[in-house]
JSON list of C-alpha atoms in Angstrom, two decimals:
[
{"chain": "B", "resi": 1, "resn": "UNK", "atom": "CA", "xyz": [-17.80, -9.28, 13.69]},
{"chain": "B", "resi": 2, "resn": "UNK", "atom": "CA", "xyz": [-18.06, -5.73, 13.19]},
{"chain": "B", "resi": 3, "resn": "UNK", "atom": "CA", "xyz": [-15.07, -4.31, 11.98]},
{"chain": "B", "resi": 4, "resn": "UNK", "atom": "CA", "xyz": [-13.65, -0.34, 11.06]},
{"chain": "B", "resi": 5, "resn": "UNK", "atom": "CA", "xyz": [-11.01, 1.09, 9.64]},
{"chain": "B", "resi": 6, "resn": "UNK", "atom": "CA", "xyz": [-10.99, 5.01, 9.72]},
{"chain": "B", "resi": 7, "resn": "UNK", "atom": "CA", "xyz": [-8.39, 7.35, 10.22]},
{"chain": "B", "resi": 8, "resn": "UNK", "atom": "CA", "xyz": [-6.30, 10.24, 8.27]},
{"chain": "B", "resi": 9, "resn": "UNK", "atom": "CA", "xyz": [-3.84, 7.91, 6.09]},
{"chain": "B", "resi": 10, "resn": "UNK", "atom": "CA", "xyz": [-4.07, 6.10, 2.57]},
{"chain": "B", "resi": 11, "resn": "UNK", "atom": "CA", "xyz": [-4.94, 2.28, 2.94]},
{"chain": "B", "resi": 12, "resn": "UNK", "atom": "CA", "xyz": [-8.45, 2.04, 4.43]},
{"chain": "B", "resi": 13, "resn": "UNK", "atom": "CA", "xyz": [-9.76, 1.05, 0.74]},
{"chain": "B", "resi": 14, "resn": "UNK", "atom": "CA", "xyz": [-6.62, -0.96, -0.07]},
{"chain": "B", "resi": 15, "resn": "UNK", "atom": "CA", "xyz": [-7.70, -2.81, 3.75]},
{"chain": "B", "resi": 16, "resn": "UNK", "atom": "CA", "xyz": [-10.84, -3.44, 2.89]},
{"chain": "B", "resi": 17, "resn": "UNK", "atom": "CA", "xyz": [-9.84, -4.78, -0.24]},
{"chain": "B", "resi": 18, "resn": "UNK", "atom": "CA", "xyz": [-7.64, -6.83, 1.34]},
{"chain": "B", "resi": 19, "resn": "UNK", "atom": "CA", "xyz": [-10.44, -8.30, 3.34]},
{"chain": "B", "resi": 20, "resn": "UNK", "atom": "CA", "xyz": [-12.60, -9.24, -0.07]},
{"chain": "B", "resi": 21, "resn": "UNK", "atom": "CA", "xyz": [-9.65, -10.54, -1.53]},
{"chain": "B", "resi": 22, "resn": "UNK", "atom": "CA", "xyz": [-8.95, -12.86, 1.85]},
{"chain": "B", "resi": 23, "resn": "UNK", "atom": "CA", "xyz": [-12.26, -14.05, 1.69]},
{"chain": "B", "resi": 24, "resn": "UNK", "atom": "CA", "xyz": [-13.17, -14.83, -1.67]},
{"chain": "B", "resi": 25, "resn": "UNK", "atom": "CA", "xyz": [-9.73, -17.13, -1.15]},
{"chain": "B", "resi": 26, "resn": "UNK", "atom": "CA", "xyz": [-12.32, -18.85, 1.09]},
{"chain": "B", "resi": 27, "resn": "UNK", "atom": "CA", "xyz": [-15.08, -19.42, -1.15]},
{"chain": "B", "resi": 28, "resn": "UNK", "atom": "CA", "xyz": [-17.16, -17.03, 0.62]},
{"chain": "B", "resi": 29, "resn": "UNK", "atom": "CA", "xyz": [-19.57, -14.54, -0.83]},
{"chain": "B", "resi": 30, "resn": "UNK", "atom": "CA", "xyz": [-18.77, -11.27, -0.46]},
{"chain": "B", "resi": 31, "resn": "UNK", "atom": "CA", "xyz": [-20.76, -7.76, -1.01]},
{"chain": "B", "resi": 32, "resn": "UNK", "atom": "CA", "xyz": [-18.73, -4.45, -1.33]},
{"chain": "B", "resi": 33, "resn": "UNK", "atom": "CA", "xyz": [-21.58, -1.64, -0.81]},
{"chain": "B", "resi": 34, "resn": "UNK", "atom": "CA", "xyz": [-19.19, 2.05, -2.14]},
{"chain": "B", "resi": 35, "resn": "UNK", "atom": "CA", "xyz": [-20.32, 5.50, -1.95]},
{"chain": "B", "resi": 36, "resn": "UNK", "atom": "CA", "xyz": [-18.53, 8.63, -3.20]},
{"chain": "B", "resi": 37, "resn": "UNK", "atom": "CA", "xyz": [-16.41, 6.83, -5.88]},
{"chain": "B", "resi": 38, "resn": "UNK", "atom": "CA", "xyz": [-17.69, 7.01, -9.60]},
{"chain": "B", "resi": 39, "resn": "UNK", "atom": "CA", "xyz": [-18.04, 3.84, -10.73]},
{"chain": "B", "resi": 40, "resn": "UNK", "atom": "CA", "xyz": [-15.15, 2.62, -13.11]},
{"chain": "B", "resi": 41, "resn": "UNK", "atom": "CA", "xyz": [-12.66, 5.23, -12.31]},
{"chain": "B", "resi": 42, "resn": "UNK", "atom": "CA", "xyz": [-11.09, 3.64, -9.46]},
{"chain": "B", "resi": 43, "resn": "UNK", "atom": "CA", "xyz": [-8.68, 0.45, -10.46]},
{"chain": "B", "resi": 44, "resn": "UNK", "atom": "CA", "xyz": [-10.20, -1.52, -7.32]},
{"chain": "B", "resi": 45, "resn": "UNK", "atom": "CA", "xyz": [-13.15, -1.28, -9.45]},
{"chain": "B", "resi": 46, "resn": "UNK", "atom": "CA", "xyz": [-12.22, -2.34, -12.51]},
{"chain": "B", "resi": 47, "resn": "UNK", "atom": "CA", "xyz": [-10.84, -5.25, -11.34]},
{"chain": "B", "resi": 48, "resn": "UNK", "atom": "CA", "xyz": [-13.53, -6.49, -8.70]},
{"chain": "B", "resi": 49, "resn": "UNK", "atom": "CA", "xyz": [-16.39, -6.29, -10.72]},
{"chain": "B", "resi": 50, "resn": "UNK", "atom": "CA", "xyz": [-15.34, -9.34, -12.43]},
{"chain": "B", "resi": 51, "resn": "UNK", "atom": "CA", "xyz": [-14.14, -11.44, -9.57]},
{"chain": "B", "resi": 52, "resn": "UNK", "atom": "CA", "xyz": [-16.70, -14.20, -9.30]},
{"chain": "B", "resi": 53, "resn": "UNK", "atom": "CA", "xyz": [-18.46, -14.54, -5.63]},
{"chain": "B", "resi": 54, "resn": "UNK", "atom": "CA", "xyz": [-18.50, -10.29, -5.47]},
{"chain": "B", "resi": 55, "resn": "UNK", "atom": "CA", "xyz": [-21.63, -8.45, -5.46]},
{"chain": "B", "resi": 56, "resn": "UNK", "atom": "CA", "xyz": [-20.73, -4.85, -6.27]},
{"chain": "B", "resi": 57, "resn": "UNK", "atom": "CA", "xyz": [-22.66, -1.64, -5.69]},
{"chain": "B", "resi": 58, "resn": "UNK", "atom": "CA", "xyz": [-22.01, 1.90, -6.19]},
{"chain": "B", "resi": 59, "resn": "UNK", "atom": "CA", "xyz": [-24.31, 4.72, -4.46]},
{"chain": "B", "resi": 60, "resn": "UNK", "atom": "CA", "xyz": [-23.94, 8.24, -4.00]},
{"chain": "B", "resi": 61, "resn": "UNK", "atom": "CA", "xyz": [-20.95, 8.51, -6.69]},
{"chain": "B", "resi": 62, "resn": "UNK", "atom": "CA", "xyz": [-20.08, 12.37, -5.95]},
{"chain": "B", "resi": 63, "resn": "UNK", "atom": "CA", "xyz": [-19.67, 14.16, -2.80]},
{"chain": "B", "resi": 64, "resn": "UNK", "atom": "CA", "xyz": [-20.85, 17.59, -2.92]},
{"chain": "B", "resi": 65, "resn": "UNK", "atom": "CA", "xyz": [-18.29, 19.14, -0.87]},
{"chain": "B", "resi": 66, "resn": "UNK", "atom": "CA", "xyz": [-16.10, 18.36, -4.07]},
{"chain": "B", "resi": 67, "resn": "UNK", "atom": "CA", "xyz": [-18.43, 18.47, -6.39]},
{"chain": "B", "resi": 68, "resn": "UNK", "atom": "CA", "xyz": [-20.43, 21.25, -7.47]},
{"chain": "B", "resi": 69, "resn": "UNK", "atom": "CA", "xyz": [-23.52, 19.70, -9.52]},
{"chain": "B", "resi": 70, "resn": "UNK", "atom": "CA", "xyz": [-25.16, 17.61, -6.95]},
{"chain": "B", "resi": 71, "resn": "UNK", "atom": "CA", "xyz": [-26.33, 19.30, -3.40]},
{"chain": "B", "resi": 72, "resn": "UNK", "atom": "CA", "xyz": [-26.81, 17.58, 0.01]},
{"chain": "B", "resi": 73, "resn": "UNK", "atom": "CA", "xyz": [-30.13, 16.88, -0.90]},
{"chain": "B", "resi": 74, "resn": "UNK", "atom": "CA", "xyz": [-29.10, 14.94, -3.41]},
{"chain": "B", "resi": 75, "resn": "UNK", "atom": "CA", "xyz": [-26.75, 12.92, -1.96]},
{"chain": "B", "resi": 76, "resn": "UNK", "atom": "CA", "xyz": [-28.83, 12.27, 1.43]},
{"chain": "B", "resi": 77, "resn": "UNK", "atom": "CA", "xyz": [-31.09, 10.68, -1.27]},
{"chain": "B", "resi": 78, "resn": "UNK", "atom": "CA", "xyz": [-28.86, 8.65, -2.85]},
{"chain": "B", "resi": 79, "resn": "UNK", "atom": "CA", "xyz": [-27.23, 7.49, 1.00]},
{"chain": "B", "resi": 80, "resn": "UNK", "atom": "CA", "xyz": [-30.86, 6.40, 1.74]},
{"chain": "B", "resi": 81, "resn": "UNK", "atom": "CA", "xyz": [-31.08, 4.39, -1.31]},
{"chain": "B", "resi": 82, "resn": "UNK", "atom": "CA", "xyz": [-27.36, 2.73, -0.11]},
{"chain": "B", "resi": 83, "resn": "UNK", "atom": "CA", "xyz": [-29.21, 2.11, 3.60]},
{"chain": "B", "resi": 84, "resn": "UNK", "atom": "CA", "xyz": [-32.79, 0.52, 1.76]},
{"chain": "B", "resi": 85, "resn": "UNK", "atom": "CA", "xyz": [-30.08, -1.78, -0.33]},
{"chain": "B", "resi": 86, "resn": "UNK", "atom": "CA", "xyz": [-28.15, -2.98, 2.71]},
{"chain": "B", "resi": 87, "resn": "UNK", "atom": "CA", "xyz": [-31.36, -3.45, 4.70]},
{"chain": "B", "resi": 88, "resn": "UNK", "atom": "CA", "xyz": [-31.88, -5.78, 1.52]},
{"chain": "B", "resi": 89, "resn": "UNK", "atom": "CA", "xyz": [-28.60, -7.49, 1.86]},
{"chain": "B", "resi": 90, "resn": "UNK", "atom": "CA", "xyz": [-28.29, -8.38, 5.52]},
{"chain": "B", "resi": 91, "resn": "UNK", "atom": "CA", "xyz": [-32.29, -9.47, 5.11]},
{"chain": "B", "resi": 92, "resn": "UNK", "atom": "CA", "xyz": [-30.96, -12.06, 2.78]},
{"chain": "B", "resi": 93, "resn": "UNK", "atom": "CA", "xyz": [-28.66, -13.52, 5.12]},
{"chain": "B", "resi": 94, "resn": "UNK", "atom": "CA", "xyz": [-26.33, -14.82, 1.67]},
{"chain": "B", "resi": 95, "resn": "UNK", "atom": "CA", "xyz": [-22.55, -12.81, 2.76]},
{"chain": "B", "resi": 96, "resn": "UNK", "atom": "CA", "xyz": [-20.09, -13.82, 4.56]},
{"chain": "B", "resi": 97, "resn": "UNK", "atom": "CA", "xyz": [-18.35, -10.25, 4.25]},
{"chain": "B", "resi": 98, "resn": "UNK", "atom": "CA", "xyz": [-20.07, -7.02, 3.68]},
{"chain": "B", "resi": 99, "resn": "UNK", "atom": "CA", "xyz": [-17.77, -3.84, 3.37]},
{"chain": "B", "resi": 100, "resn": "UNK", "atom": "CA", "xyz": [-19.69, -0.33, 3.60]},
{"chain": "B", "resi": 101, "resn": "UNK", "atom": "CA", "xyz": [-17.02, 1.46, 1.75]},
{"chain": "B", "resi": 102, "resn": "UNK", "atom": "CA", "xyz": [-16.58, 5.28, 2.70]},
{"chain": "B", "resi": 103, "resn": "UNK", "atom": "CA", "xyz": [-19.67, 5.08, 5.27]},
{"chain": "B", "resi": 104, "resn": "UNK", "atom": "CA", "xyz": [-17.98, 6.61, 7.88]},
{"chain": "B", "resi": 105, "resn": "UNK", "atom": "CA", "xyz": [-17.78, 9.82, 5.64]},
{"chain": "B", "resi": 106, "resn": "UNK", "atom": "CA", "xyz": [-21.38, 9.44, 5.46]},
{"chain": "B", "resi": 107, "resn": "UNK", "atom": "CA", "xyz": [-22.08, 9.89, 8.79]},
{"chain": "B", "resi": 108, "resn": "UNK", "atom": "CA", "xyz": [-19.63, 12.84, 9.59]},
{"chain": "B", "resi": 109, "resn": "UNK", "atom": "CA", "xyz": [-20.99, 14.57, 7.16]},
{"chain": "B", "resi": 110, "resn": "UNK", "atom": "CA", "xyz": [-24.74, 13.65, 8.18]},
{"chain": "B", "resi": 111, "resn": "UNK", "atom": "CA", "xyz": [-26.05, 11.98, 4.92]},
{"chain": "B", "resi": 112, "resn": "UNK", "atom": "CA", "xyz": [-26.59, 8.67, 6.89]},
{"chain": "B", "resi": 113, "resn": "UNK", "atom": "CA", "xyz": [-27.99, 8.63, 10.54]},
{"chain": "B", "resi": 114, "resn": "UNK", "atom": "CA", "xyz": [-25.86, 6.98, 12.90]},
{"chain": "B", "resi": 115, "resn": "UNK", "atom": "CA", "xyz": [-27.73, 5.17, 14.96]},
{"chain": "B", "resi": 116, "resn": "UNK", "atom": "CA", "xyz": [-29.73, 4.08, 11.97]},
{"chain": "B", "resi": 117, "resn": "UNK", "atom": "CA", "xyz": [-26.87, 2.88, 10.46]},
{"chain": "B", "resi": 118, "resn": "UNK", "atom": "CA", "xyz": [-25.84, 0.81, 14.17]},
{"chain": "B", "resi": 119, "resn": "UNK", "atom": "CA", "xyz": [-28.93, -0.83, 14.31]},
{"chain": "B", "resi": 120, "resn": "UNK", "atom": "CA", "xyz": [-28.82, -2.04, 10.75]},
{"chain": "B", "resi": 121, "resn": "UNK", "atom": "CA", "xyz": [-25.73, -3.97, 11.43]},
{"chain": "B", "resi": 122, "resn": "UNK", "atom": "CA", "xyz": [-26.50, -5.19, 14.67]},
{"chain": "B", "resi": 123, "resn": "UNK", "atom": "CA", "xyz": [-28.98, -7.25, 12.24]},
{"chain": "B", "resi": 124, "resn": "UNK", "atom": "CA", "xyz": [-26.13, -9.60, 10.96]},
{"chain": "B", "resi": 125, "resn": "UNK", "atom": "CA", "xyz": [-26.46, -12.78, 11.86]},
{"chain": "B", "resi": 126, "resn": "UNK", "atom": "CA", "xyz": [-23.37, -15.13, 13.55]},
{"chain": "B", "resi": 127, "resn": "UNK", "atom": "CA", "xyz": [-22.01, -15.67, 9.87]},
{"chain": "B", "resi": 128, "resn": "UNK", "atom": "CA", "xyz": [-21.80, -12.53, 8.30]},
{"chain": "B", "resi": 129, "resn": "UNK", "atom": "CA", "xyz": [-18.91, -9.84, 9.34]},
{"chain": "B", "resi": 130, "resn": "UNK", "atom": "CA", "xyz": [-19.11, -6.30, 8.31]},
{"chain": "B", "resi": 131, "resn": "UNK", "atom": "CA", "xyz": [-16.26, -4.02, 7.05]},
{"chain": "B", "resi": 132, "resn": "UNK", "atom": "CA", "xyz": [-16.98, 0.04, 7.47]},
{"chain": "B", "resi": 133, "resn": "UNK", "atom": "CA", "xyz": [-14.38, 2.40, 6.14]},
{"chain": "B", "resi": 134, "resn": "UNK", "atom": "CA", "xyz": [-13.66, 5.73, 6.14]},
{"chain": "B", "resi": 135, "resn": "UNK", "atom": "CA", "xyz": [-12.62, 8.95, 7.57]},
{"chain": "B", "resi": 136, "resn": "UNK", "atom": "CA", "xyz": [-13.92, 9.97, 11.15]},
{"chain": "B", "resi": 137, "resn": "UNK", "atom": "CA", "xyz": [-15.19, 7.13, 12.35]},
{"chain": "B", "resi": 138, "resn": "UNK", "atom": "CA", "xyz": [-18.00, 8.44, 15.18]},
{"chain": "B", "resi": 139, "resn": "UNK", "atom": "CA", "xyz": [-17.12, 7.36, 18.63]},
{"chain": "B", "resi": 140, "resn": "UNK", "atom": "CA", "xyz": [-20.63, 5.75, 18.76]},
{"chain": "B", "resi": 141, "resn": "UNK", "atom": "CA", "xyz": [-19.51, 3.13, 15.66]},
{"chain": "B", "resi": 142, "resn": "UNK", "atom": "CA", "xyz": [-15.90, 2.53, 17.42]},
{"chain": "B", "resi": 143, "resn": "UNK", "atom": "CA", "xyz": [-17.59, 1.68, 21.22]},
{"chain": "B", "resi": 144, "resn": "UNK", "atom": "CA", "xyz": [-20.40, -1.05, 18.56]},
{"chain": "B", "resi": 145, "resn": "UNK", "atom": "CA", "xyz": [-17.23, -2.53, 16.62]},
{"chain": "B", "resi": 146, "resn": "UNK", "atom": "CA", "xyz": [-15.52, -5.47, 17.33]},
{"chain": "B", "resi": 147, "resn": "UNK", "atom": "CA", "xyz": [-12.05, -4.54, 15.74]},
{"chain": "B", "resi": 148, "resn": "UNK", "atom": "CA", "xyz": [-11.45, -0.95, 15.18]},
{"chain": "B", "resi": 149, "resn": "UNK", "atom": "CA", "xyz": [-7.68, -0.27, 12.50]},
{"chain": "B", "resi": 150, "resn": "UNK", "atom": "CA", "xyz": [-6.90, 3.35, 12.62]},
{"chain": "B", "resi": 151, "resn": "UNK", "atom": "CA", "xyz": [-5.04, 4.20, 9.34]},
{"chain": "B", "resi": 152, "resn": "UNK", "atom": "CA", "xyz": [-2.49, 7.30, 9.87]},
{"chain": "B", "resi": 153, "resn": "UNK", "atom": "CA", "xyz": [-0.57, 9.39, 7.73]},
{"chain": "B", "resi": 154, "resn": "UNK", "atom": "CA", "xyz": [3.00, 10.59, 8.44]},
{"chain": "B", "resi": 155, "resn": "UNK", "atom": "CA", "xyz": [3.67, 11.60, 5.09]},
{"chain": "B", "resi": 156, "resn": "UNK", "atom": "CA", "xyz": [2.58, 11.58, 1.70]},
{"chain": "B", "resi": 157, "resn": "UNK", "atom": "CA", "xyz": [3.56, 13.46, -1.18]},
{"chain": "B", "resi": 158, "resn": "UNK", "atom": "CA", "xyz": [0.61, 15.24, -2.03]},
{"chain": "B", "resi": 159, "resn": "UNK", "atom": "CA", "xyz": [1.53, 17.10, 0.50]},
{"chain": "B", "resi": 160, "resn": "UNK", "atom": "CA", "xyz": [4.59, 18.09, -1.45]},
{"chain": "B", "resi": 161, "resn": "UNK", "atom": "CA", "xyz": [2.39, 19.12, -4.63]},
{"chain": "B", "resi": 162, "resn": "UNK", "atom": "CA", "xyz": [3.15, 15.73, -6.02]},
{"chain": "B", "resi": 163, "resn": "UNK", "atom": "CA", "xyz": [-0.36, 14.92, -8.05]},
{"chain": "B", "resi": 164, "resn": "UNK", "atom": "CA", "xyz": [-2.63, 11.65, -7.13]},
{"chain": "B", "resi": 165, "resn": "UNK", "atom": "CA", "xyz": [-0.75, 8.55, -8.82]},
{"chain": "B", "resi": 166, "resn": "UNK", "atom": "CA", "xyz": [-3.29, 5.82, -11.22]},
{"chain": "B", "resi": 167, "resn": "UNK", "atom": "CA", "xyz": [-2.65, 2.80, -9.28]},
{"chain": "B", "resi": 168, "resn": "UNK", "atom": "CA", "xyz": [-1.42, 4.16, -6.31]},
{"chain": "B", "resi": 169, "resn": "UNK", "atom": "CA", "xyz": [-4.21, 6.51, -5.32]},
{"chain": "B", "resi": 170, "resn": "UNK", "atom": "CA", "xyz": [-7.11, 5.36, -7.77]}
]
């Protein structure tokens, strides 16, 4: 199954967590592939990397719309390296759940090619399922998926000023 979760509100992380969380319950193996989030900043991180059955890894850490010392370049780079190591990973046919965390970014933003990235999971085989999260979800990945969550904000207090909360928002 090919599953997304996009949309404007907090929670598509926390979903996708969810989802490793759900089925490492099951004894299944599980690979969380992350881009744009620096690797031990975010609790989810922390706490994951030592959960037994979860293969972690963490590509393309910054995004250079926020950050000014990498460039596009850079990052398209680093996205291809995150493609070559899921290639990898649905080659070896060992998951049960992959999650491409913040790959719908990744394609708005034209660091990953979409259709690349659609024929890539097409690839899985009947017992693998696939997680993609993220903002902006292209139309193209909605029509492929097989369950599409929109996440939507009504109101948060950021909005308000209110600074990004350590445990709530990272």
């Amino acid at each position: 199954m090919i599953i997304v979760i996009t949309g404007n509100g907090k929670g598509k992380t926390t979903s996708s967590i969810g989802q490793i969380v759900r089925a490492l319950g099951h004894n299944q193996k599980v690979c969380l592939v992350q881009l744009f989030k620096g690797e031990d900043f975010y609790g989810e991180q922390k706490i994951l990397t030592k959960l037994e059955g979860l293969d972690f890894f963490s590509f393309a850490t910054k995004h250079p719309f926020c950050f000014r010392d990498i460039t596009k370049e850079q990052t398209v780079e680093e996205c291809k390296q995150a493609i070559d190591k899921l290639k990898e990973i649905i080659k070896n046919n060992k998951y049960n759940l992959i999650v491409l965390e913040e790959f719908n970014i990744a394609i708005r933003d034209n660091f990953i090619e979409e259709d690349l990235l659609i024929d890539i999971i097409k690839q899985l085989n009947e017992k693998s399922n696939i997680v993609v999260t993220g903002r902006g979800a292209s139309q193209k990945l909605i029509d492929v998926a097989d369950l599409v969550s929109e996440v939507k904000e009504i109101k948060h207090p950021y909005n308000k000023g209110v600074p990004a909360q350590e445990g709530i928002e990272f």
